[in-house]
Amino acid sequence: MAARRWALVAALAALACVLPTVVASLPTGSAEPGADRLRQLVLDSADQPYVGYARAQAELGLPDLPDLGNLSGLLSGTTDIRVWYRSDQHKRVDVIDTVGERDVYTTPTGEYTWDYGIDLLTRIVGSEPVRLPEAGDLVPPDLARRVLRLDPADPVASLPTRRIAGIDAAGLRLRPTDPATTVGQVDMWVDPANGLPLRVEITPRGAAQPILTSQFLDLSQAAPDSSTLTPPVSGAGGVSTATAPDVLGALNTLGRFPLPRLLAGYPLQPQLAGLPGVGRYGAGLATFVVLPLPGNVGSSAIRTALTAGATQLTMQRGRAVLIGIPMLSVLLEQAGFGRRTYLVAGLVTPAVLRQAATQLATLRGRPVR
């Protein structure tokens, strides 16, 4: 049962997930730094402290699948986020909604969450080398740096300046060149003085409007007070402890089969850290992963996907279903008379995953334990 619950969660976590109301964004001219220089400024901006209020709006239409927690709402709605950032190891992210707020404190000694509604502080025990996306991943600086690190090779171009959060922000556009990726372009507007991203738009290939937008509505580029970064330990609800979700452990207990060195025309990339059973193919934003699953998980996972609206595909050998999520393609396949099951997902077109599924169905081999 545990493997079944983790199957779809693991695949989404293995992807380096990449995947509003606009205020005062009037064009005022061309960006000052060159595009390549601006890209480097963004990548080097992790040391810039700030305090800000951001709004992220996503329309990925993620199905309501079990064990995804708040991920469906995060990637299919509007999220208001307050951030106090001193460094990657010293920050606070508050998610605000109509019910209240949930705060995440990252400190040099560990991570804490605080639930405003029940006045309860929870210390997270253990690390999360692999995890699902969180609200903090959608804040413009984190989102922009993650995209540029994932795709360091594709060309960038300058965009007209916009006025964002009181700053004349320089524009930058990344347009992937591989036709297999579902990402059409990534636009971002950046403080030209230090490279801090202020707004990010991600648009699918062939679409006229972005499907994911994140922007600061208010921003101060000053280091936050230490008191705001300190978890509240005096709440009436007390302090509890919880173990970080062991997605990595779940991945390593799933079935593993030998994977081909070339799949759908893309070479197998170096192993993902700590994930010996996961294959990564492609480069940049045209990347997909292959996750072999135990045979007894396949039927259950396919039934769950069909219930969530997946499309059943016609296969010469085995069976497969395709989950239709804008900009993200997810395919589940049972091959070899049900002995081998694969979950294939990535920011690539369904045609690429169909080609991969056809090739995977012809493989022979026993699970690796």
GROMACS .gro file of C-alpha atoms in nm:
model
  369
    1MET     CA    1   0.000   0.000   0.000
    2ALA     CA    2   0.281   0.244   0.080
    3ALA     CA    3   0.433   0.201  -0.264
    4ARG     CA    4   0.096   0.267  -0.428
    5ARG     CA    5   0.046   0.587  -0.231
    6TRP     CA    6   0.391   0.715  -0.323
    7ALA     CA    7   0.391   0.628  -0.695
    8LEU     CA    8   0.256   0.953  -0.841
    9VAL     CA    9   0.406   1.162  -0.562
   10ALA     CA   10   0.751   1.022  -0.632
   11ALA     CA   11   0.736   1.098  -1.003
   12LEU     CA   12   0.632   1.459  -0.949
   13ALA     CA   13   0.899   1.502  -0.682
   14ALA     CA   14   1.166   1.356  -0.910
   15LEU     CA   15   1.105   1.630  -1.165
   16ALA     CA   16   1.293   1.933  -1.065
   17CYS     CA   17   0.974   2.112  -1.061
   18VAL     CA   18   0.979   2.371  -1.256
   19LEU     CA   19   0.676   2.460  -1.332
   20PRO     CA   20  -0.253   3.753  -1.083
   21THR     CA   21  -0.316   4.065  -1.013
   22VAL     CA   22  -0.059   4.293  -1.174
   23VAL     CA   23   0.034   4.628  -1.021
   24ALA     CA   24   0.197   4.926  -1.193
   25SER     CA   25   0.373   4.739  -1.475
   26LEU     CA   26   0.413   5.011  -1.737
   27PRO     CA   27   0.684   4.970  -2.005
   28THR     CA   28   0.948   5.240  -1.964
   29GLY     CA   29   1.226   5.145  -2.208
   30SER     CA   30   1.493   4.884  -2.273
   31ALA     CA   31   1.683   4.691  -2.010
   32GLU     CA   32   2.016   4.844  -1.910
   33PRO     CA   33   2.234   4.529  -1.872
   34GLY     CA   34   2.277   4.294  -2.165
   35ALA     CA   35   2.070   3.977  -2.159
   36ASP     CA   36   2.360   3.743  -2.080
   37ARG     CA   37   2.484   3.973  -1.806
   38LEU     CA   38   2.134   3.990  -1.659
   39ARG     CA   39   2.107   3.610  -1.657
   40GLN     CA   40   2.430   3.589  -1.457
   41LEU     CA   41   2.309   3.856  -1.214
   42VAL     CA   42   1.997   3.648  -1.148
   43LEU     CA   43   2.203   3.334  -1.083
   44ASP     CA   44   2.426   3.529  -0.843
   45SER     CA   45   2.139   3.696  -0.654
   46ALA     CA   46   2.093   3.433  -0.381
   47ASP     CA   47   2.288   3.650  -0.135
   48GLN     CA   48   2.053   3.947  -0.172
   49PRO     CA   49   1.828   3.981   0.137
   50TYR     CA   50   1.471   4.105   0.110
   51VAL     CA   51   1.129   4.124   0.273
   52GLY     CA   52   0.838   4.097   0.033
   53TYR     CA   53   0.478   4.014  -0.040
   54ALA     CA   54   0.427   3.808  -0.357
   55ARG     CA   55   0.132   3.663  -0.543
   56ALA     CA   56   0.160   3.348  -0.755
   57GLN     CA   57  -0.111   3.241  -0.996
   58ALA     CA   58  -0.092   2.898  -1.157
   59GLU     CA   59  -0.331   2.729  -1.399
   60LEU     CA   60  -0.170   2.390  -1.442
   61GLY     CA   61  -0.493   2.204  -1.367
   62LEU     CA   62  -0.324   1.937  -1.156
   63PRO     CA   63  -0.573   1.656  -1.080
   64ASP     CA   64  -0.673   1.603  -0.718
   65LEU     CA   65  -0.460   1.294  -0.657
   66PRO     CA   66  -0.396   1.127  -0.320
   67ASP     CA   67  -0.085   1.211  -0.114
   68LEU     CA   68  -0.018   1.536  -0.298
   69GLY     CA   69  -0.110   1.747   0.005
   70ASN     CA   70  -0.161   2.113  -0.093
   71LEU     CA   71   0.016   2.073  -0.427
   72SER     CA   72  -0.302   2.070  -0.637
   73GLY     CA   73  -0.412   2.407  -0.497
   74LEU     CA   74  -0.063   2.550  -0.523
   75LEU     CA   75  -0.036   2.472  -0.894
   76SER     CA   76  -0.399   2.539  -0.983
   77GLY     CA   77  -0.492   2.864  -0.812
   78THR     CA   78  -0.375   3.188  -0.651
   79THR     CA   79  -0.130   3.185  -0.360
   80ASP     CA   80  -0.042   3.488  -0.149
   81ILE     CA   81   0.303   3.461   0.008
   82ARG     CA   82   0.500   3.675   0.253
   83VAL     CA   83   0.875   3.617   0.262
   84TRP     CA   84   1.155   3.724   0.497
   85TYR     CA   85   1.482   3.620   0.334
   86ARG     CA   86   1.836   3.651   0.464
   87SER     CA   87   1.981   3.340   0.295
   88ASP     CA   88   1.872   2.996   0.177
   89GLN     CA   89   1.943   2.871   0.530
   90HIS     CA   90   1.781   3.160   0.712
   91LYS     CA   91   1.434   3.255   0.585
   92ARG     CA   92   1.063   3.249   0.656
   93VAL     CA   93   0.776   3.188   0.414
   94ASP     CA   94   0.412   3.254   0.513
   95VAL     CA   95   0.121   3.130   0.303
   96ILE     CA   96  -0.189   3.341   0.364
   97ASP     CA   97  -0.545   3.231   0.282
   98THR     CA   98  -0.901   3.295   0.398
   99VAL     CA   99  -0.864   3.050   0.687
  100GLY     CA  100  -0.541   3.186   0.831
  101GLU     CA  101  -0.176   3.128   0.756
  102ARG     CA  102   0.088   2.859   0.766
  103ASP     CA  103   0.448   2.964   0.822
  104VAL     CA  104   0.766   2.776   0.732
  105TYR     CA  105   1.088   2.877   0.909
  106THR     CA  106   1.420   2.760   0.765
  107THR     CA  107   1.705   2.798   1.014
  108PRO     CA  108   2.066   2.676   1.026
  109THR     CA  109   1.953   2.414   1.279
  110GLY     CA  110   1.645   2.285   1.099
  111GLU     CA  111   1.300   2.360   0.963
  112TYR     CA  112   0.986   2.452   1.156
  113THR     CA  113   0.623   2.502   1.058
  114TRP     CA  114   0.373   2.711   1.250
  115ASP     CA  115  -0.003   2.668   1.207
  116TYR     CA  116  -0.177   2.992   1.297
  117GLY     CA  117  -0.520   2.831   1.332
  118ILE     CA  118  -0.424   2.591   1.610
  119ASP     CA  119  -0.125   2.788   1.741
  120LEU     CA  120   0.106   2.490   1.700
  121LEU     CA  121   0.477   2.490   1.617
  122THR     CA  122   0.618   2.175   1.457
  123ARG     CA  123   0.985   2.091   1.422
  124ILE     CA  124   1.060   1.887   1.110
  125VAL     CA  125   1.304   1.607   1.185
  126GLY     CA  126   1.521   1.475   0.903
  127SER     CA  127   1.618   1.614   0.565
  128GLU     CA  128   1.429   1.630   0.236
  129PRO     CA  129   1.676   1.573  -0.049
  130VAL     CA  130   1.373   1.505  -0.269
  131ARG     CA  131   1.040   1.673  -0.199
  132LEU     CA  132   0.727   1.811  -0.360
  133PRO     CA  133   0.711   2.179  -0.458
  134GLU     CA  134   0.618   2.425  -0.184
  135ALA     CA  135   0.492   2.784  -0.182
  136GLY     CA  136   0.845   2.918  -0.134
  137ASP     CA  137   0.945   2.763  -0.467
  138LEU     CA  138   0.703   3.000  -0.644
  139VAL     CA  139   0.850   3.321  -0.504
  140PRO     CA  140   1.005   3.510  -0.803
  141PRO     CA  141   1.373   3.480  -0.696
  142ASP     CA  142   1.354   3.105  -0.631
  143LEU     CA  143   1.148   3.034  -0.941
  144ALA     CA  144   1.371   3.239  -1.173
  145ARG     CA  145   1.698   3.094  -1.046
  146ARG     CA  146   1.564   2.739  -1.068
  147VAL     CA  147   1.461   2.783  -1.433
  148LEU     CA  148   1.794   2.940  -1.534
  149ARG     CA  149   1.994   2.668  -1.357
  150LEU     CA  150   1.788   2.401  -1.530
  151ASP     CA  151   1.845   2.557  -1.872
  152PRO     CA  152   2.189   2.722  -1.882
  153ALA     CA  153   2.244   2.683  -2.258
  154ASP     CA  154   1.943   2.826  -2.441
  155PRO     CA  155   1.973   3.189  -2.557
  156VAL     CA  156   1.818   3.482  -2.370
  157ALA     CA  157   1.702   3.820  -2.499
  158SER     CA  158   1.619   4.153  -2.340
  159LEU     CA  159   1.261   4.273  -2.285
  160PRO     CA  160   1.127   4.625  -2.223
  161THR     CA  161   1.154   4.753  -1.868
  162ARG     CA  162   0.854   4.730  -1.635
  163ARG     CA  163   0.775   4.914  -1.315
  164ILE     CA  164   0.734   4.643  -1.050
  165ALA     CA  165   0.710   4.697  -0.674
  166GLY     CA  166   0.849   5.047  -0.718
  167ILE     CA  167   1.150   4.936  -0.924
  168ASP     CA  168   1.227   4.989  -1.294
  169ALA     CA  169   1.287   4.621  -1.363
  170ALA     CA  170   1.497   4.498  -1.658
  171GLY     CA  171   1.332   4.229  -1.870
  172LEU     CA  172   1.477   3.894  -1.976
  173ARG     CA  173   1.327   3.622  -2.198
  174LEU     CA  174   1.443   3.261  -2.215
  175ARG     CA  175   1.305   3.074  -2.516
  176PRO     CA  176   1.390   2.701  -2.527
  177THR     CA  177   1.510   2.584  -2.868
  178ASP     CA  178   1.424   2.212  -2.837
  179PRO     CA  179   1.083   2.166  -3.008
  180ALA     CA  180   1.004   1.873  -2.780
  181THR     CA  181   0.961   2.086  -2.469
  182THR     CA  182   0.615   2.212  -2.375
  183VAL     CA  183   0.764   2.537  -2.241
  184GLY     CA  184   0.738   2.814  -2.497
  185GLN     CA  185   0.911   3.093  -2.308
  186VAL     CA  186   1.004   3.214  -1.962
  187ASP     CA  187   0.995   3.590  -1.906
  188MET     CA  188   1.132   3.759  -1.597
  189TRP     CA  189   1.184   4.114  -1.475
  190VAL     CA  190   1.481   4.180  -1.253
  191ASP     CA  191   1.629   4.460  -1.043
  192PRO     CA  192   1.921   4.559  -1.271
  193ALA     CA  193   2.126   4.672  -0.972
  194ASN     CA  194   2.159   4.328  -0.812
  195GLY     CA  195   1.975   4.070  -1.025
  196LEU     CA  196   1.690   4.006  -0.778
  197PRO     CA  197   1.395   3.869  -0.981
  198LEU     CA  198   1.068   4.059  -0.924
  199ARG     CA  199   0.831   3.889  -1.167
  200VAL     CA  200   0.832   3.558  -1.357
  201GLU     CA  201   0.595   3.438  -1.631
  202ILE     CA  202   0.603   3.087  -1.778
  203THR     CA  203   0.410   3.036  -2.101
  204PRO     CA  204   0.343   2.699  -2.272
  205ARG     CA  205   0.447   2.651  -2.632
  206GLY     CA  206   0.178   2.779  -2.865
  207ALA     CA  207  -0.009   2.968  -2.592
  208ALA     CA  208  -0.075   3.341  -2.589
  209GLN     CA  209  -0.089   3.383  -2.211
  210PRO     CA  210   0.136   3.256  -1.928
  211ILE     CA  211   0.017   2.960  -1.729
  212LEU     CA  212   0.228   3.046  -1.424
  213THR     CA  213   0.289   3.401  -1.299
  214SER     CA  214   0.463   3.515  -0.982
  215GLN     CA  215   0.527   3.877  -0.884
  216PHE     CA  216   0.620   4.089  -0.587
  217LEU     CA  217   0.345   4.336  -0.496
  218ASP     CA  218   0.554   4.491  -0.220
  219LEU     CA  219   0.928   4.464  -0.160
  220SER     CA  220   1.202   4.596   0.066
  221GLN     CA  221   1.559   4.490  -0.011
  222ALA     CA  222   1.680   4.510   0.345
  223ALA     CA  223   1.781   4.223   0.571
  224PRO     CA  224   1.487   4.112   0.789
  225ASP     CA  225   1.504   4.144   1.167
  226SER     CA  226   1.623   3.833   1.348
  227SER     CA  227   1.301   3.828   1.549
  228THR     CA  228   1.093   3.765   1.236
  229LEU     CA  229   1.311   3.467   1.143
  230THR     CA  230   1.285   3.302   1.486
  231PRO     CA  231   1.015   3.035   1.522
  232PRO     CA  232   0.755   3.120   1.793
  233VAL     CA  233   0.825   2.875   2.076
  234SER     CA  234   0.584   3.022   2.331
  235GLY     CA  235   0.255   2.940   2.160
  236ALA     CA  236  -0.025   2.797   2.369
  237GLY     CA  237  -0.048   2.496   2.140
  238GLY     CA  238   0.305   2.388   2.227
  239VAL     CA  239   0.575   2.236   2.010
  240SER     CA  240   0.549   1.903   1.832
  241THR     CA  241   0.784   1.708   1.608
  242ALA     CA  242   0.725   1.546   1.272
  243THR     CA  243   0.943   1.342   1.038
  244ALA     CA  244   1.011   1.488   0.694
  245PRO     CA  245   0.830   1.291   0.421
  246ASP     CA  246   1.075   1.025   0.306
  247VAL     CA  247   1.017   1.059  -0.067
  248LEU     CA  248   1.373   0.948  -0.131
  249GLY     CA  249   1.325   0.632   0.076
  250ALA     CA  250   0.998   0.562  -0.104
  251LEU     CA  251   1.168   0.599  -0.441
  252ASN     CA  252   1.445   0.360  -0.346
  253THR     CA  253   1.197   0.091  -0.235
  254LEU     CA  254   1.013   0.095  -0.567
  255GLY     CA  255   1.093  -0.153  -0.841
  256ARG     CA  256   1.396  -0.087  -1.063
  257PHE     CA  257   1.466  -0.216  -1.410
  258PRO     CA  258   1.765  -0.158  -1.638
  259LEU     CA  259   1.695   0.150  -1.850
  260PRO     CA  260   1.815   0.211  -2.208
  261ARG     CA  261   2.099   0.452  -2.279
  262LEU     CA  262   1.885   0.618  -2.548
  263LEU     CA  263   1.509   0.672  -2.514
  264ALA     CA  264   1.282   0.857  -2.758
  265GLY     CA  265   1.599   0.991  -2.919
  266TYR     CA  266   1.738   1.138  -2.595
  267PRO     CA  267   2.047   1.007  -2.411
  268LEU     CA  268   2.036   0.890  -2.051
  269GLN     CA  269   2.177   1.168  -1.830
  270PRO     CA  270   2.397   1.122  -1.520
  271GLN     CA  271   2.220   0.964  -1.225
  272LEU     CA  272   2.012   1.192  -1.010
  273ALA     CA  273   2.174   1.228  -0.666
  274GLY     CA  274   2.056   0.950  -0.438
  275LEU     CA  275   1.808   0.812  -0.694
  276PRO     CA  276   1.964   0.503  -0.849
  277GLY     CA  277   1.629   0.379  -0.987
  278VAL     CA  278   1.528   0.696  -1.171
  279GLY     CA  279   1.634   0.766  -1.530
  280ARG     CA  280   1.662   1.124  -1.657
  281TYR     CA  281   1.661   1.196  -2.029
  282GLY     CA  282   1.697   1.517  -2.230
  283ALA     CA  283   1.850   1.850  -2.137
  284GLY     CA  284   1.739   2.192  -2.023
  285LEU     CA  285   1.363   2.230  -2.010
  286ALA     CA  286   1.319   1.940  -2.254
  287THR     CA  287   1.375   1.689  -1.976
  288PHE     CA  288   1.174   1.386  -1.867
  289VAL     CA  289   1.223   1.119  -1.605
  290VAL     CA  290   1.147   0.747  -1.606
  291LEU     CA  291   1.052   0.580  -1.280
  292PRO     CA  292   1.018   0.199  -1.280
  293LEU     CA  293   0.749   0.079  -1.038
  294PRO     CA  294   0.678  -0.264  -0.885
  295GLY     CA  295   0.443  -0.474  -1.096
  296ASN     CA  296   0.176  -0.481  -0.824
  297VAL     CA  297   0.162  -0.099  -0.825
  298GLY     CA  298   0.087  -0.065  -1.196
  299SER     CA  299  -0.280  -0.164  -1.201
  300SER     CA  300  -0.363   0.048  -0.896
  301ALA     CA  301  -0.175   0.352  -1.030
  302ILE     CA  302  -0.346   0.325  -1.371
  303ARG     CA  303  -0.689   0.296  -1.209
  304THR     CA  304  -0.615   0.607  -1.000
  305ALA     CA  305  -0.501   0.798  -1.308
  306LEU     CA  306  -0.812   0.698  -1.509
  307THR     CA  307  -1.033   0.811  -1.221
  308ALA     CA  308  -0.852   1.147  -1.227
  309GLY     CA  309  -0.930   1.189  -1.598
  310ALA     CA  310  -0.635   1.024  -1.774
  311THR     CA  311  -0.665   0.907  -2.136
  312GLN     CA  312  -0.610   0.540  -2.215
  313LEU     CA  313  -0.365   0.482  -2.502
  314THR     CA  314  -0.363   0.204  -2.759
  315MET     CA  315  -0.043   0.001  -2.727
  316GLN     CA  316   0.073  -0.304  -2.926
  317ARG     CA  317   0.233  -0.447  -2.614
  318GLY     CA  318   0.092  -0.371  -2.270
  319ARG     CA  319  -0.123  -0.071  -2.183
  320ALA     CA  320  -0.067   0.293  -2.096
  321VAL     CA  321  -0.255   0.603  -1.983
  322LEU     CA  322  -0.168   0.970  -2.033
  323ILE     CA  323  -0.253   1.235  -1.775
  324GLY     CA  324  -0.328   1.565  -1.946
  325ILE     CA  325  -0.181   1.851  -1.743
  326PRO     CA  326  -0.096   2.177  -1.920
  327MET     CA  327   0.281   2.196  -1.983
  328LEU     CA  328   0.343   1.870  -1.792
  329SER     CA  329   0.305   1.528  -1.954
  330VAL     CA  330   0.264   1.220  -1.733
  331LEU     CA  331   0.237   0.865  -1.866
  332LEU     CA  332   0.184   0.536  -1.682
  333GLU     CA  333   0.265   0.214  -1.864
  334GLN     CA  334   0.233  -0.159  -1.790
  335ALA     CA  335   0.457  -0.361  -2.018
  336GLY     CA  336   0.565  -0.722  -2.048
  337PHE     CA  337   0.232  -0.874  -1.941
  338GLY     CA  338   0.218  -0.654  -1.633
  339ARG     CA  339   0.560  -0.753  -1.500
  340ARG     CA  340   0.708  -0.409  -1.564
  341THR     CA  341   0.547  -0.075  -1.488
  342TYR     CA  342   0.691   0.266  -1.570
  343LEU     CA  343   0.593   0.618  -1.484
  344VAL     CA  344   0.728   0.871  -1.735
  345ALA     CA  345   0.687   1.246  -1.678
  346GLY     CA  346   0.838   1.572  -1.793
  347LEU     CA  347   0.808   1.910  -1.963
  348VAL     CA  348   0.793   1.744  -2.304
  349THR     CA  349   0.516   1.676  -2.553
  350PRO     CA  350   0.291   1.369  -2.518
  351ALA     CA  351   0.437   1.244  -2.847
  352VAL     CA  352   0.779   1.211  -2.681
  353LEU     CA  353   0.631   1.007  -2.395
  354ARG     CA  354   0.438   0.785  -2.638
  355GLN     CA  355   0.762   0.713  -2.823
  356ALA     CA  356   0.935   0.636  -2.492
  357ALA     CA  357   0.651   0.404  -2.388
  358THR     CA  358   0.671   0.213  -2.717
  359GLN     CA  359   1.042   0.159  -2.666
  360LEU     CA  360   1.008   0.064  -2.298
  361ALA     CA  361   0.751  -0.200  -2.388
  362THR     CA  362   1.015  -0.390  -2.589
  363LEU     CA  363   1.275  -0.404  -2.311
  364ARG     CA  364   1.366  -0.724  -2.136
  365GLY     CA  365   1.512  -0.764  -1.792
  366ARG     CA  366   1.444  -0.839  -1.431
  367PRO     CA  367   1.396  -0.589  -1.150
  368VAL     CA  368   1.714  -0.467  -0.978
  369ARG     CA  369   1.699  -0.504  -0.598
   0.00000   0.00000   0.00000
